[in-house]
Short mmCIF file of C-alpha atoms in Angstrom, two decimals:
data_model
loop_
_atom_site.label_atom_id
_atom_site.label_comp_id
_atom_site.label_asym_id
_atom_site.label_seq_id
_atom_site.Cartn_x
_atom_site.Cartn_y
_atom_site.Cartn_z
CA MET Z 23 153.26 140.55 113.82
CA THR Z 24 155.27 137.16 113.77
CA ALA Z 25 157.17 135.66 110.77
CA ASP Z 26 154.97 132.68 111.08
CA ASN Z 27 151.99 134.74 110.42
CA SER Z 28 153.74 137.05 107.59
CA ILE Z 29 154.41 133.46 105.85
CA ALA Z 30 150.72 132.46 106.05
CA THR Z 31 149.44 136.02 105.29
CA ASN Z 32 151.69 135.82 101.67
CA ILE Z 33 150.42 132.23 101.04
CA ASP Z 34 146.91 133.38 101.07
CA GLN Z 35 147.57 136.02 98.88
CA ILE Z 36 149.65 134.09 96.32
CA TRP Z 37 147.56 130.68 96.10
CA PRO Z 38 144.79 131.94 93.54
CA ILE Z 39 147.71 133.14 90.98
CA ALA Z 40 149.84 129.70 91.76
CA SER Z 41 146.52 127.64 91.26
CA TYR Z 42 145.65 129.63 88.21
CA PHE Z 43 149.38 129.03 86.82
CA ILE Z 44 149.34 125.06 87.44
CA ILE Z 45 145.61 124.83 85.82
CA LEU Z 46 147.52 126.74 82.86
CA VAL Z 47 150.12 124.45 82.43
CA VAL Z 48 148.08 121.35 82.89
CA LEU Z 49 145.28 122.56 80.16
CA LEU Z 50 148.28 123.58 77.75
CA LEU Z 51 150.10 120.09 78.36
CA ALA Z 52 146.60 118.34 77.67
CA MET Z 53 145.95 120.49 74.67
CA LEU Z 54 149.30 119.54 72.93
CA ALA Z 55 148.97 115.80 74.07
CA LEU Z 56 145.38 115.77 72.36
CA ALA Z 57 147.07 117.65 69.13
CA MET Z 58 149.81 114.93 68.95
CA PHE Z 59 147.38 112.11 69.22
CA LEU Z 60 144.48 113.48 67.22
CA GLY Z 61 146.14 115.68 64.69
CA PRO Z 62 146.72 114.83 60.87
CA LYS Z 63 149.78 112.67 60.41
CA THR Z 64 150.37 113.11 56.75
CA ARG Z 65 154.00 112.88 55.10
CA GLY Z 66 153.81 114.66 52.05
CA ARG Z 67 156.52 116.09 49.90
CA ARG Z 68 156.04 119.75 51.38
CA THR Z 69 155.75 118.60 54.86
CA HIS Z 70 158.86 119.92 55.97
CA THR Z 71 159.07 122.96 53.46
CA PRO Z 72 159.74 126.25 55.13
CA TYR Z 73 156.55 128.50 55.38
CA GLU Z 74 156.41 132.24 55.25
CA SER Z 75 153.21 133.85 56.40
CA GLY Z 76 151.49 130.82 55.77
CA ILE Z 77 152.48 130.77 52.06
CA VAL Z 78 155.05 128.10 50.64
CA ALA Z 79 158.43 130.06 50.07
CA VAL Z 80 160.14 127.56 47.85
CA ASP Z 81 158.57 126.29 44.43
CA ALA Z 82 155.16 128.04 44.63
CA PRO Z 83 153.59 130.45 42.16
CA LYS Z 84 153.43 133.93 43.41
CA THR Z 85 150.63 135.05 44.95
CA ARG Z 86 149.56 138.82 45.54
CA PHE Z 87 147.43 139.82 48.36
CA THR Z 88 145.36 142.92 48.52
CA ASN Z 89 145.89 145.61 51.36
CA HIS Z 90 142.43 144.24 52.45
CA PHE Z 91 144.10 141.49 54.11
CA PHE Z 92 146.18 143.98 56.23
CA LEU Z 93 143.18 146.04 57.06
CA TYR Z 94 141.75 143.16 59.01
CA ALA Z 95 145.02 143.05 60.84
CA ILE Z 96 145.21 146.44 61.86
CA PHE Z 97 141.23 146.49 62.84
CA PHE Z 98 142.13 143.44 65.04
CA VAL Z 99 145.16 145.11 66.79
CA ILE Z 100 143.03 148.51 67.45
CA PHE Z 101 140.29 146.67 68.69
CA ASP Z 102 141.98 144.16 70.61
CA LEU Z 103 143.89 147.33 72.37
CA GLU Z 104 140.95 148.99 73.18
CA THR Z 105 139.34 145.86 75.02
CA ILE Z 106 142.52 146.10 77.31
CA PHE Z 107 141.73 149.76 78.12
CA LEU Z 108 138.42 148.77 78.93
CA PHE Z 109 139.51 145.44 81.10
CA ALA Z 110 141.83 147.99 83.13
CA TRP Z 111 138.90 150.45 83.64
CA VAL Z 112 136.78 147.34 84.85
CA ILE Z 113 139.61 146.67 87.10
CA ALA Z 114 139.54 150.00 88.72
CA PHE Z 115 135.82 150.52 88.69
CA ASP Z 116 135.33 151.53 92.26
CA GLU Z 117 138.31 153.87 92.27
CA SER Z 118 137.40 155.77 89.01
CA GLY Z 119 133.58 156.19 90.12
CA ILE Z 120 131.22 158.05 87.78
CA ALA Z 121 133.83 160.43 86.22
CA GLY Z 122 135.34 156.87 85.17
CA PHE Z 123 132.28 155.56 84.01
CA ILE Z 124 131.47 158.76 81.68
CA GLU Z 125 135.03 158.63 80.20
CA ALA Z 126 134.39 154.88 79.46
CA SER Z 127 130.96 155.38 77.85
CA ILE Z 128 132.78 158.27 75.66
CA PHE Z 129 135.40 155.85 74.49
CA ILE Z 130 132.72 152.98 73.86
CA THR Z 131 130.91 155.42 71.90
CA ILE Z 132 134.03 156.18 69.76
CA LEU Z 133 134.63 152.73 69.05
CA LEU Z 134 131.21 152.14 68.07
CA ALA Z 135 131.20 155.25 65.78
CA ALA Z 136 134.69 153.98 63.90
CA LEU Z 137 133.12 150.20 63.57
CA ILE Z 138 129.98 151.91 62.11
CA TYR Z 139 132.22 154.09 59.92
CA LEU Z 140 134.18 151.04 58.70
CA TRP Z 141 131.09 149.13 58.19
CA ARG Z 142 129.38 151.89 56.00
CA VAL Z 143 132.33 152.30 54.00
CA GLY Z 144 132.79 148.42 53.02
CA ALA Z 145 135.87 148.12 54.82
CA LEU Z 146 134.61 144.96 56.15
CA GLU Z 147 133.37 143.23 53.20
CA LEU Z 148 135.21 140.12 52.74
CA ILE Z 149 133.64 138.58 49.57
CA ARG Z 150 134.05 141.20 46.94
CA LYS Z 151 137.41 142.64 47.51
CA HIS Z 152 139.33 139.25 47.84
CA ARG Z 153 138.33 137.37 44.57
CA PRO Z 154 140.93 137.79 41.93
CA ALA Z 155 140.44 140.41 39.20
CA ARG Z 156 139.86 138.34 36.61
CA MET Z 157 137.00 137.14 38.65
CA ARG Z 158 135.48 140.45 39.66
CA GLN Z 159 132.44 141.74 37.32
#
C-alpha cells in the first residue's frame, strides 16, 4: 500500500465527521446571529445584575423552592443517562445479538416500571406541588 493510497483512505474515513463539524459550526453561528438580531433589546435597571440559578441574587425577596423542582432535575438526569446506554446498545446491535436484545428489553422494562411508579405516586404532578402554601387547599 502506498502513502498516497493511505492518505486517500484516511480522507474517505474522516470526511463525514469533518462535514458534520463544519455544518455544526455553521448552524451554531447562524443561531447566534439570529438571536442577536431577533432577540429582545431591553435596557432595564436589572439587565446587568448577576443571576444565580435564574433568580436575581441582589435586591430580591427570598424565594423558597420545594424539593419537587430538584426531583425533576434528577428524573431528567436518570432518564437522559439511560438514553445514552440505549444509544450505545443500538450502535453495537449487530455484535450483541439476541442476548443484547434481551438485556436491552429488560433494561427498558425496568425503566418503564420506574416511570409508572413515579407517575402513580404523584411525583410528576406539577400543579399541586408548586403552588405556595397559602394557596394550597
